[in-house]
JSON list of C-alpha atoms in Angstrom, two decimals:
[
{"chain": "A", "resi": 33, "resn": "GLU", "atom": "CA", "xyz": [5.46, -14.60, -16.47]},
{"chain": "A", "resi": 34, "resn": "ASP", "atom": "CA", "xyz": [6.09, -12.73, -13.23]},
{"chain": "A", "resi": 35, "resn": "GLN", "atom": "CA", "xyz": [4.54, -14.55, -10.28]},
{"chain": "A", "resi": 36, "resn": "VAL", "atom": "CA", "xyz": [4.35, -14.42, -6.48]},
{"chain": "A", "resi": 37, "resn": "THR", "atom": "CA", "xyz": [3.37, -17.37, -4.28]},
{"chain": "A", "resi": 38, "resn": "GLN", "atom": "CA", "xyz": [2.81, -17.06, -0.55]},
{"chain": "A", "resi": 39, "resn": "SER", "atom": "CA", "xyz": [2.64, -19.80, 2.06]},
{"chain": "A", "resi": 40, "resn": "PRO", "atom": "CA", "xyz": [0.99, -20.82, 4.21]},
{"chain": "A", "resi": 41, "resn": "GLU", "atom": "CA", "xyz": [-2.43, -19.48, 3.21]},
{"chain": "A", "resi": 42, "resn": "ALA", "atom": "CA", "xyz": [-3.37, -19.19, 6.87]},
{"chain": "A", "resi": 43, "resn": "LEU", "atom": "CA", "xyz": [-1.44, -19.46, 10.12]},
{"chain": "A", "resi": 44, "resn": "ARG", "atom": "CA", "xyz": [-2.67, -19.59, 13.68]},
{"chain": "A", "resi": 45, "resn": "LEU", "atom": "CA", "xyz": [-0.18, -18.86, 16.46]},
{"chain": "A", "resi": 46, "resn": "GLN", "atom": "CA", "xyz": [-0.32, -18.55, 20.21]},
{"chain": "A", "resi": 47, "resn": "GLU", "atom": "CA", "xyz": [0.83, -15.25, 21.62]},
{"chain": "A", "resi": 48, "resn": "GLY", "atom": "CA", "xyz": [4.62, -15.39, 21.92]},
{"chain": "A", "resi": 49, "resn": "GLU", "atom": "CA", "xyz": [5.00, -18.27, 19.45]},
{"chain": "A", "resi": 50, "resn": "SER", "atom": "CA", "xyz": [7.46, -17.13, 16.76]},
{"chain": "A", "resi": 51, "resn": "SER", "atom": "CA", "xyz": [7.12, -18.21, 13.13]},
{"chain": "A", "resi": 52, "resn": "SER", "atom": "CA", "xyz": [7.86, -17.25, 9.52]},
{"chain": "A", "resi": 53, "resn": "LEU", "atom": "CA", "xyz": [5.81, -16.49, 6.43]},
{"chain": "A", "resi": 54, "resn": "ASN", "atom": "CA", "xyz": [7.19, -17.37, 3.00]},
{"chain": "A", "resi": 55, "resn": "CYS", "atom": "CA", "xyz": [7.03, -15.52, -0.31]},
{"chain": "A", "resi": 56, "resn": "SER", "atom": "CA", "xyz": [8.54, -17.15, -3.38]},
{"chain": "A", "resi": 57, "resn": "TYR", "atom": "CA", "xyz": [8.75, -15.22, -6.61]},
{"chain": "A", "resi": 58, "resn": "THR", "atom": "CA", "xyz": [9.72, -15.40, -10.25]},
{"chain": "A", "resi": 59, "resn": "VAL", "atom": "CA", "xyz": [10.33, -12.12, -11.99]},
{"chain": "A", "resi": 60, "resn": "SER", "atom": "CA", "xyz": [12.24, -11.12, -15.11]},
{"chain": "A", "resi": 61, "resn": "GLY", "atom": "CA", "xyz": [14.31, -8.62, -13.16]},
{"chain": "A", "resi": 62, "resn": "LEU", "atom": "CA", "xyz": [13.61, -7.63, -9.57]},
{"chain": "A", "resi": 63, "resn": "ARG", "atom": "CA", "xyz": [13.40, -3.93, -8.82]},
{"chain": "A", "resi": 64, "resn": "GLY", "atom": "CA", "xyz": [12.01, -4.45, -5.33]},
{"chain": "A", "resi": 65, "resn": "LEU", "atom": "CA", "xyz": [10.10, -6.85, -3.08]},
{"chain": "A", "resi": 66, "resn": "PHE", "atom": "CA", "xyz": [7.45, -5.40, -0.80]},
{"chain": "A", "resi": 67, "resn": "TRP", "atom": "CA", "xyz": [5.64, -6.54, 2.32]},
{"chain": "A", "resi": 68, "resn": "TYR", "atom": "CA", "xyz": [2.28, -5.01, 3.21]},
{"chain": "A", "resi": 69, "resn": "ARG", "atom": "CA", "xyz": [-0.07, -5.62, 6.12]},
{"chain": "A", "resi": 70, "resn": "GLN", "atom": "CA", "xyz": [-3.84, -5.56, 5.48]},
{"chain": "A", "resi": 71, "resn": "ASP", "atom": "CA", "xyz": [-6.47, -5.43, 8.20]},
{"chain": "A", "resi": 72, "resn": "PRO", "atom": "CA", "xyz": [-10.03, -6.59, 7.39]},
{"chain": "A", "resi": 73, "resn": "GLY", "atom": "CA", "xyz": [-11.93, -4.07, 5.28]},
{"chain": "A", "resi": 74, "resn": "LYS", "atom": "CA", "xyz": [-8.93, -1.75, 4.90]},
{"chain": "A", "resi": 75, "resn": "GLY", "atom": "CA", "xyz": [-6.28, -1.03, 2.31]},
{"chain": "A", "resi": 76, "resn": "PRO", "atom": "CA", "xyz": [-2.77, -2.51, 2.49]},
{"chain": "A", "resi": 77, "resn": "GLU", "atom": "CA", "xyz": [-0.31, -0.74, 4.78]},
{"chain": "A", "resi": 78, "resn": "PHE", "atom": "CA", "xyz": [3.32, -0.59, 3.73]},
{"chain": "A", "resi": 79, "resn": "LEU", "atom": "CA", "xyz": [5.83, -2.45, 5.91]},
{"chain": "A", "resi": 80, "resn": "PHE", "atom": "CA", "xyz": [9.13, -3.04, 4.06]},
{"chain": "A", "resi": 81, "resn": "THR", "atom": "CA", "xyz": [10.91, -2.81, 0.73]},
{"chain": "A", "resi": 82, "resn": "LEU", "atom": "CA", "xyz": [13.86, -5.11, -0.02]},
{"chain": "A", "resi": 83, "resn": "TYR", "atom": "CA", "xyz": [16.00, -4.50, -3.07]},
{"chain": "A", "resi": 84, "resn": "SER", "atom": "CA", "xyz": [18.74, -7.14, -3.22]},
{"chain": "A", "resi": 85, "resn": "ALA", "atom": "CA", "xyz": [19.55, -10.65, -1.99]},
{"chain": "A", "resi": 86, "resn": "GLY", "atom": "CA", "xyz": [20.96, -10.68, 1.52]},
{"chain": "A", "resi": 87, "resn": "GLU", "atom": "CA", "xyz": [19.13, -7.54, 2.58]},
{"chain": "A", "resi": 88, "resn": "GLU", "atom": "CA", "xyz": [17.24, -7.56, 5.89]},
{"chain": "A", "resi": 89, "resn": "LYS", "atom": "CA", "xyz": [14.89, -5.02, 7.48]},
{"chain": "A", "resi": 90, "resn": "GLU", "atom": "CA", "xyz": [13.26, -4.94, 10.90]},
{"chain": "A", "resi": 91, "resn": "LYS", "atom": "CA", "xyz": [10.31, -3.19, 12.47]},
{"chain": "A", "resi": 92, "resn": "GLU", "atom": "CA", "xyz": [9.24, -4.02, 16.00]},
{"chain": "A", "resi": 93, "resn": "ARG", "atom": "CA", "xyz": [8.48, -7.78, 16.04]},
{"chain": "A", "resi": 94, "resn": "LEU", "atom": "CA", "xyz": [8.81, -8.16, 12.26]},
{"chain": "A", "resi": 95, "resn": "LYS", "atom": "CA", "xyz": [11.94, -8.94, 10.25]},
{"chain": "A", "resi": 96, "resn": "ALA", "atom": "CA", "xyz": [12.00, -9.36, 6.47]},
{"chain": "A", "resi": 97, "resn": "THR", "atom": "CA", "xyz": [14.76, -11.13, 4.56]},
{"chain": "A", "resi": 98, "resn": "LEU", "atom": "CA", "xyz": [15.41, -11.63, 0.85]},
{"chain": "A", "resi": 99, "resn": "THR", "atom": "CA", "xyz": [17.17, -14.25, -1.29]},
{"chain": "A", "resi": 100, "resn": "LYS", "atom": "CA", "xyz": [17.26, -14.55, -5.08]},
{"chain": "A", "resi": 101, "resn": "LYS", "atom": "CA", "xyz": [14.12, -16.72, -5.08]},
{"chain": "A", "resi": 102, "resn": "GLU", "atom": "CA", "xyz": [12.17, -15.94, -1.92]},
{"chain": "A", "resi": 103, "resn": "SER", "atom": "CA", "xyz": [11.54, -13.67, 1.00]},
{"chain": "A", "resi": 104, "resn": "PHE", "atom": "CA", "xyz": [10.65, -14.48, 4.58]},
{"chain": "A", "resi": 105, "resn": "LEU", "atom": "CA", "xyz": [8.72, -12.42, 7.08]},
{"chain": "A", "resi": 106, "resn": "HIS", "atom": "CA", "xyz": [9.79, -13.52, 10.55]},
{"chain": "A", "resi": 107, "resn": "ILE", "atom": "CA", "xyz": [7.47, -12.70, 13.43]},
{"chain": "A", "resi": 108, "resn": "THR", "atom": "CA", "xyz": [9.08, -12.85, 16.86]},
{"chain": "A", "resi": 109, "resn": "ALA", "atom": "CA", "xyz": [6.92, -13.24, 19.97]},
{"chain": "A", "resi": 110, "resn": "PRO", "atom": "CA", "xyz": [3.73, -12.12, 18.18]},
{"chain": "A", "resi": 111, "resn": "LYS", "atom": "CA", "xyz": [0.89, -10.35, 19.92]},
{"chain": "A", "resi": 112, "resn": "PRO", "atom": "CA", "xyz": [-2.85, -10.47, 19.09]},
{"chain": "A", "resi": 113, "resn": "GLU", "atom": "CA", "xyz": [-2.57, -7.05, 17.42]},
{"chain": "A", "resi": 114, "resn": "ASP", "atom": "CA", "xyz": [-0.26, -8.62, 14.81]},
{"chain": "A", "resi": 115, "resn": "SER", "atom": "CA", "xyz": [-3.27, -10.52, 13.46]},
{"chain": "A", "resi": 116, "resn": "ALA", "atom": "CA", "xyz": [-3.81, -9.46, 9.84]},
{"chain": "A", "resi": 117, "resn": "THR", "atom": "CA", "xyz": [-3.25, -10.58, 6.27]},
{"chain": "A", "resi": 118, "resn": "TYR", "atom": "CA", "xyz": [0.36, -10.13, 5.16]},
{"chain": "A", "resi": 119, "resn": "LEU", "atom": "CA", "xyz": [0.80, -9.47, 1.45]},
{"chain": "A", "resi": 120, "resn": "CYS", "atom": "CA", "xyz": [4.01, -9.87, -0.54]},
{"chain": "A", "resi": 121, "resn": "ALA", "atom": "CA", "xyz": [4.50, -8.09, -3.86]},
{"chain": "A", "resi": 122, "resn": "VAL", "atom": "CA", "xyz": [7.26, -7.67, -6.45]},
{"chain": "A", "resi": 123, "resn": "GLN", "atom": "CA", "xyz": [8.06, -4.81, -8.76]},
{"chain": "A", "resi": 124, "resn": "ALA", "atom": "CA", "xyz": [9.83, -5.74, -11.97]},
{"chain": "A", "resi": 125, "resn": "ARG", "atom": "CA", "xyz": [12.33, -3.83, -14.04]},
{"chain": "A", "resi": 126, "resn": "TYR", "atom": "CA", "xyz": [9.97, -3.12, -16.91]},
{"chain": "A", "resi": 127, "resn": "GLY", "atom": "CA", "xyz": [10.82, -0.63, -19.56]},
{"chain": "A", "resi": 128, "resn": "GLY", "atom": "CA", "xyz": [8.99, 2.66, -19.33]},
{"chain": "A", "resi": 129, "resn": "ALA", "atom": "CA", "xyz": [7.33, 4.36, -16.38]},
{"chain": "A", "resi": 130, "resn": "THR", "atom": "CA", "xyz": [5.23, 1.57, -14.91]},
{"chain": "A", "resi": 131, "resn": "ASN", "atom": "CA", "xyz": [5.85, 0.80, -11.23]},
{"chain": "A", "resi": 132, "resn": "LYS", "atom": "CA", "xyz": [3.11, -1.76, -10.85]},
{"chain": "A", "resi": 133, "resn": "LEU", "atom": "CA", "xyz": [3.22, -4.26, -8.01]},
{"chain": "A", "resi": 134, "resn": "ILE", "atom": "CA", "xyz": [2.39, -7.93, -8.58]},
{"chain": "A", "resi": 135, "resn": "PHE", "atom": "CA", "xyz": [0.86, -9.34, -5.40]},
{"chain": "A", "resi": 136, "resn": "GLY", "atom": "CA", "xyz": [0.61, -12.79, -3.90]},
{"chain": "A", "resi": 137, "resn": "THR", "atom": "CA", "xyz": [-2.64, -14.00, -2.36]},
{"chain": "A", "resi": 138, "resn": "GLY", "atom": "CA", "xyz": [-1.45, -13.27, 1.17]},
{"chain": "A", "resi": 139, "resn": "THR", "atom": "CA", "xyz": [-1.08, -15.14, 4.45]},
{"chain": "A", "resi": 140, "resn": "LEU", "atom": "CA", "xyz": [-3.86, -14.71, 6.99]},
{"chain": "A", "resi": 141, "resn": "LEU", "atom": "CA", "xyz": [-2.25, -14.61, 10.43]},
{"chain": "A", "resi": 142, "resn": "ALA", "atom": "CA", "xyz": [-4.27, -15.09, 13.62]},
{"chain": "A", "resi": 143, "resn": "VAL", "atom": "CA", "xyz": [-2.52, -14.68, 16.98]},
{"chain": "A", "resi": 144, "resn": "GLN", "atom": "CA", "xyz": [-4.46, -15.99, 19.92]},
{"chain": "A", "resi": 145, "resn": "PRO", "atom": "CA", "xyz": [-3.94, -14.62, 23.45]},
{"chain": "B", "resi": 247, "resn": "GLU", "atom": "CA", "xyz": [0.00, 11.78, 8.07]},
{"chain": "B", "resi": 248, "resn": "ALA", "atom": "CA", "xyz": [-0.98, 12.16, 4.40]},
{"chain": "B", "resi": 249, "resn": "GLU", "atom": "CA", "xyz": [-3.60, 9.72, 3.16]},
{"chain": "B", "resi": 250, "resn": "VAL", "atom": "CA", "xyz": [-5.16, 8.57, -0.07]},
{"chain": "B", "resi": 251, "resn": "ALA", "atom": "CA", "xyz": [-8.86, 9.41, 0.09]},
{"chain": "B", "resi": 252, "resn": "GLN", "atom": "CA", "xyz": [-11.49, 7.20, -1.52]},
{"chain": "B", "resi": 253, "resn": "SER", "atom": "CA", "xyz": [-15.27, 7.33, -1.75]},
{"chain": "B", "resi": 254, "resn": "PRO", "atom": "CA", "xyz": [-17.69, 5.80, -1.32]},
{"chain": "B", "resi": 255, "resn": "ARG", "atom": "CA", "xyz": [-16.45, 3.27, 1.23]},
{"chain": "B", "resi": 256, "resn": "TYR", "atom": "CA", "xyz": [-19.31, 0.94, 0.43]},
{"chain": "B", "resi": 257, "resn": "LYS", "atom": "CA", "xyz": [-21.56, 0.60, -2.62]},
{"chain": "B", "resi": 258, "resn": "ILE", "atom": "CA", "xyz": [-24.38, -1.86, -3.22]},
{"chain": "B", "resi": 259, "resn": "THR", "atom": "CA", "xyz": [-25.88, -1.93, -6.70]},
{"chain": "B", "resi": 260, "resn": "GLU", "atom": "CA", "xyz": [-27.87, -4.15, -8.96]},
{"chain": "B", "resi": 261, "resn": "LYS", "atom": "CA", "xyz": [-26.34, -5.70, -12.04]},
{"chain": "B", "resi": 262, "resn": "SER", "atom": "CA", "xyz": [-26.55, -3.60, -15.20]},
{"chain": "B", "resi": 263, "resn": "GLN", "atom": "CA", "xyz": [-26.40, -0.38, -13.17]},
{"chain": "B", "resi": 264, "resn": "ALA", "atom": "CA", "xyz": [-23.56, 2.14, -13.39]},
{"chain": "B", "resi": 265, "resn": "VAL", "atom": "CA", "xyz": [-21.18, 2.78, -10.50]},
{"chain": "B", "resi": 266, "resn": "ALA", "atom": "CA", "xyz": [-18.36, 5.24, -9.97]},
{"chain": "B", "resi": 267, "resn": "PHE", "atom": "CA", "xyz": [-15.52, 5.47, -7.49]},
{"chain": "B", "resi": 268, "resn": "TRP", "atom": "CA", "xyz": [-13.44, 8.53, -6.66]},
{"chain": "B", "resi": 269, "resn": "CYS", "atom": "CA", "xyz": [-9.86, 8.82, -5.46]},
{"chain": "B", "resi": 270, "resn": "ASP", "atom": "CA", "xyz": [-7.79, 11.75, -4.23]},
{"chain": "B", "resi": 271, "resn": "PRO", "atom": "CA", "xyz": [-4.08, 10.81, -4.00]},
{"chain": "B", "resi": 272, "resn": "ILE", "atom": "CA", "xyz": [-1.49, 12.18, -1.64]},
{"chain": "B", "resi": 273, "resn": "SER", "atom": "CA", "xyz": [-0.56, 15.72, -2.62]},
{"chain": "B", "resi": 274, "resn": "GLY", "atom": "CA", "xyz": [2.45, 15.74, -4.93]},
{"chain": "B", "resi": 275, "resn": "HIS", "atom": "CA", "xyz": [2.13, 12.11, -5.97]},
{"chain": "B", "resi": 276, "resn": "ALA", "atom": "CA", "xyz": [2.31, 12.01, -9.76]},
{"chain": "B", "resi": 277, "resn": "THR", "atom": "CA", "xyz": [1.47, 8.32, -10.13]},
{"chain": "B", "resi": 278, "resn": "LEU", "atom": "CA", "xyz": [-1.98, 6.95, -9.37]},
{"chain": "B", "resi": 279, "resn": "TYR", "atom": "CA", "xyz": [-3.12, 3.31, -9.48]},
{"chain": "B", "resi": 280, "resn": "TRP", "atom": "CA", "xyz": [-6.48, 1.52, -9.38]},
{"chain": "B", "resi": 281, "resn": "TYR", "atom": "CA", "xyz": [-6.35, -2.06, -8.09]},
{"chain": "B", "resi": 282, "resn": "ARG", "atom": "CA", "xyz": [-9.14, -4.61, -7.71]},
{"chain": "B", "resi": 283, "resn": "GLN", "atom": "CA", "xyz": [-9.04, -7.11, -4.85]},
{"chain": "B", "resi": 284, "resn": "ILE", "atom": "CA", "xyz": [-11.43, -10.05, -4.87]},
{"chain": "B", "resi": 285, "resn": "LEU", "atom": "CA", "xyz": [-12.08, -11.54, -1.43]},
{"chain": "B", "resi": 286, "resn": "GLY", "atom": "CA", "xyz": [-9.28, -13.92, -0.46]},
{"chain": "B", "resi": 287, "resn": "GLN", "atom": "CA", "xyz": [-6.96, -12.78, -3.26]},
{"chain": "B", "resi": 288, "resn": "GLY", "atom": "CA", "xyz": [-4.21, -10.23, -3.66]},
{"chain": "B", "resi": 289, "resn": "PRO", "atom": "CA", "xyz": [-4.79, -6.87, -5.37]},
{"chain": "B", "resi": 290, "resn": "GLU", "atom": "CA", "xyz": [-4.57, -6.83, -9.17]},
{"chain": "B", "resi": 291, "resn": "LEU", "atom": "CA", "xyz": [-3.70, -3.70, -11.14]},
{"chain": "B", "resi": 292, "resn": "LEU", "atom": "CA", "xyz": [-6.48, -2.32, -13.33]},
{"chain": "B", "resi": 293, "resn": "VAL", "atom": "CA", "xyz": [-4.95, 0.96, -14.49]},
{"chain": "B", "resi": 294, "resn": "GLN", "atom": "CA", "xyz": [-1.94, 3.20, -13.78]},
{"chain": "B", "resi": 295, "resn": "PHE", "atom": "CA", "xyz": [-1.72, 6.93, -14.47]},
{"chain": "B", "resi": 296, "resn": "GLN", "atom": "CA", "xyz": [1.38, 9.07, -14.71]},
{"chain": "B", "resi": 297, "resn": "ASP", "atom": "CA", "xyz": [0.00, 12.58, -14.21]},
{"chain": "B", "resi": 298, "resn": "GLU", "atom": "CA", "xyz": [-3.03, 12.60, -16.53]},
{"chain": "B", "resi": 299, "resn": "SER", "atom": "CA", "xyz": [-1.74, 9.92, -18.92]},
{"chain": "B", "resi": 300, "resn": "VAL", "atom": "CA", "xyz": [-2.48, 6.20, -18.80]},
{"chain": "B", "resi": 301, "resn": "VAL", "atom": "CA", "xyz": [0.75, 4.15, -18.70]},
{"chain": "B", "resi": 302, "resn": "ASP", "atom": "CA", "xyz": [-0.78, 0.69, -18.10]},
{"chain": "B", "resi": 303, "resn": "ASP", "atom": "CA", "xyz": [-4.38, -0.41, -18.61]},
{"chain": "B", "resi": 304, "resn": "SER", "atom": "CA", "xyz": [-3.67, -3.87, -19.95]},
{"chain": "B", "resi": 305, "resn": "GLN", "atom": "CA", "xyz": [-5.88, -5.57, -17.30]},
{"chain": "B", "resi": 306, "resn": "LEU", "atom": "CA", "xyz": [-8.76, -3.08, -17.48]},
{"chain": "B", "resi": 307, "resn": "PRO", "atom": "CA", "xyz": [-11.94, -4.61, -19.00]},
{"chain": "B", "resi": 308, "resn": "LYS", "atom": "CA", "xyz": [-12.44, -1.76, -21.39]},
{"chain": "B", "resi": 309, "resn": "ASP", "atom": "CA", "xyz": [-15.87, -2.86, -22.58]},
{"chain": "B", "resi": 310, "resn": "ARG", "atom": "CA", "xyz": [-17.34, -1.88, -19.20]},
{"chain": "B", "resi": 311, "resn": "PHE", "atom": "CA", "xyz": [-14.63, -0.11, -17.17]},
{"chain": "B", "resi": 312, "resn": "SER", "atom": "CA", "xyz": [-13.27, 3.39, -17.71]},
{"chain": "B", "resi": 313, "resn": "ALA", "atom": "CA", "xyz": [-10.89, 5.56, -15.73]},
{"chain": "B", "resi": 314, "resn": "GLU", "atom": "CA", "xyz": [-9.85, 9.15, -15.97]},
{"chain": "B", "resi": 315, "resn": "ARG", "atom": "CA", "xyz": [-7.54, 11.60, -14.26]},
{"chain": "B", "resi": 316, "resn": "LEU", "atom": "CA", "xyz": [-8.31, 14.75, -16.19]},
{"chain": "B", "resi": 317, "resn": "LYS", "atom": "CA", "xyz": [-6.17, 17.31, -14.33]},
{"chain": "B", "resi": 318, "resn": "GLY", "atom": "CA", "xyz": [-3.53, 14.89, -13.10]},
{"chain": "B", "resi": 319, "resn": "VAL", "atom": "CA", "xyz": [-4.78, 15.00, -9.52]},
{"chain": "B", "resi": 320, "resn": "ASP", "atom": "CA", "xyz": [-7.93, 13.09, -8.49]},
{"chain": "B", "resi": 321, "resn": "SER", "atom": "CA", "xyz": [-9.33, 10.18, -10.46]},
{"chain": "B", "resi": 322, "resn": "THR", "atom": "CA", "xyz": [-12.62, 8.42, -11.17]},
{"chain": "B", "resi": 323, "resn": "LEU", "atom": "CA", "xyz": [-13.14, 4.74, -11.99]},
{"chain": "B", "resi": 324, "resn": "LYS", "atom": "CA", "xyz": [-16.46, 3.86, -13.61]},
{"chain": "B", "resi": 325, "resn": "ILE", "atom": "CA", "xyz": [-18.17, 0.55, -14.28]},
{"chain": "B", "resi": 326, "resn": "GLN", "atom": "CA", "xyz": [-21.10, 0.40, -16.70]},
{"chain": "B", "resi": 327, "resn": "PRO", "atom": "CA", "xyz": [-22.90, -1.95, -16.68]},
{"chain": "B", "resi": 328, "resn": "ALA", "atom": "CA", "xyz": [-21.96, -3.69, -13.43]},
{"chain": "B", "resi": 329, "resn": "GLU", "atom": "CA", "xyz": [-21.90, -7.48, -13.40]},
{"chain": "B", "resi": 330, "resn": "LEU", "atom": "CA", "xyz": [-22.07, -9.94, -10.50]},
{"chain": "B", "resi": 331, "resn": "GLY", "atom": "CA", "xyz": [-18.38, -10.79, -10.93]},
{"chain": "B", "resi": 332, "resn": "ASP", "atom": "CA", "xyz": [-17.42, -7.15, -10.31]},
{"chain": "B", "resi": 333, "resn": "SER", "atom": "CA", "xyz": [-18.10, -7.53, -6.58]},
{"chain": "B", "resi": 334, "resn": "ALA", "atom": "CA", "xyz": [-14.74, -6.71, -4.99]},
{"chain": "B", "resi": 335, "resn": "MET", "atom": "CA", "xyz": [-12.72, -4.09, -3.13]},
{"chain": "B", "resi": 336, "resn": "TYR", "atom": "CA", "xyz": [-11.49, -1.31, -5.40]},
{"chain": "B", "resi": 337, "resn": "LEU", "atom": "CA", "xyz": [-8.27, 0.14, -4.09]},
{"chain": "B", "resi": 338, "resn": "CYS", "atom": "CA", "xyz": [-6.63, 3.38, -5.12]},
{"chain": "B", "resi": 339, "resn": "ALA", "atom": "CA", "xyz": [-2.93, 3.95, -4.49]},
{"chain": "B", "resi": 340, "resn": "SER", "atom": "CA", "xyz": [-0.45, 6.69, -5.26]},
{"chain": "B", "resi": 341, "resn": "SER", "atom": "CA", "xyz": [3.31, 7.13, -5.38]},
{"chain": "B", "resi": 342, "resn": "LEU", "atom": "CA", "xyz": [5.88, 9.76, -6.25]},
{"chain": "B", "resi": 343, "resn": "GLY", "atom": "CA", "xyz": [6.95, 10.09, -9.88]},
{"chain": "B", "resi": 344, "resn": "PRO", "atom": "CA", "xyz": [9.34, 7.57, -11.48]},
{"chain": "B", "resi": 345, "resn": "ARG", "atom": "CA", "xyz": [12.40, 9.78, -11.10]},
{"chain": "B", "resi": 346, "resn": "ASP", "atom": "CA", "xyz": [12.13, 9.78, -7.31]},
{"chain": "B", "resi": 347, "resn": "LEU", "atom": "CA", "xyz": [14.19, 7.17, -5.45]},
{"chain": "B", "resi": 348, "resn": "ARG", "atom": "CA", "xyz": [11.12, 6.15, -3.44]},
{"chain": "B", "resi": 349, "resn": "ALA", "atom": "CA", "xyz": [8.89, 6.16, -6.49]},
{"chain": "B", "resi": 350, "resn": "ASN", "atom": "CA", "xyz": [8.09, 2.51, -6.11]},
{"chain": "B", "resi": 351, "resn": "VAL", "atom": "CA", "xyz": [6.51, 2.71, -2.63]},
{"chain": "B", "resi": 352, "resn": "LEU", "atom": "CA", "xyz": [2.73, 2.70, -3.10]},
{"chain": "B", "resi": 353, "resn": "THR", "atom": "CA", "xyz": [0.44, 4.19, -0.46]},
{"chain": "B", "resi": 354, "resn": "PHE", "atom": "CA", "xyz": [-3.07, 2.71, -0.54]},
{"chain": "B", "resi": 355, "resn": "GLY", "atom": "CA", "xyz": [-6.40, 4.19, 0.38]},
{"chain": "B", "resi": 356, "resn": "ALA", "atom": "CA", "xyz": [-8.98, 2.39, 2.53]},
{"chain": "B", "resi": 357, "resn": "GLY", "atom": "CA", "xyz": [-10.78, 1.08, -0.55]},
{"chain": "B", "resi": 358, "resn": "SER", "atom": "CA", "xyz": [-14.33, 1.04, -1.91]},
{"chain": "B", "resi": 359, "resn": "ARG", "atom": "CA", "xyz": [-16.24, -2.19, -1.31]},
{"chain": "B", "resi": 360, "resn": "LEU", "atom": "CA", "xyz": [-18.62, -2.98, -4.20]},
{"chain": "B", "resi": 361, "resn": "THR", "atom": "CA", "xyz": [-21.41, -5.53, -3.93]},
{"chain": "B", "resi": 362, "resn": "VAL", "atom": "CA", "xyz": [-23.37, -6.30, -7.11]},
{"chain": "B", "resi": 363, "resn": "LEU", "atom": "CA", "xyz": [-26.74, -8.00, -6.57]}
]
């Protein structure tokens, strides 16, 4: 069964204190791994898609990496506005037209000034 | 920037009542998804449409939930009767059709928060 596990469940950082969020996955065949950011009461906002092991993508203070079993979201010198829930999701190589994403439970990040 | 529109943003209802949610995807997006997100959990797919056809409704509780996308554009998700356990955020998302290279990037709406009393 395809599954996504994120850790830690919650993380509190001081402004400027770098850290990493983990996403481990099992999937029959990976089509893509996604990172989304979700602010309270809002829908998820797309950040990155990674397609193959060794791939890395960056956006401002965020950098996502991918191995065959897990992905990391590195946050460098975070600011309070980076506070949000970060969701990881995988898309499997199913037959047919389905593109559904299987999500983890997320990591709630709080960055204190 | 194009957005996925959803309404209502908030809905409070009593159990056994009927509720309906509406979604208007990004123009040109052939694929539409309804997800349910319980507080503290990740979104879970309820139903996926390709144009007006359902391609995945394996997790949709069909005894009380129904979804339609009659003209292949906007969509309605209905719950009848609502139960206490249905309290959640209902998220609509859309993406380009499966033949597009970026087909797998889903854009989400702001969601509809349902509270069942």
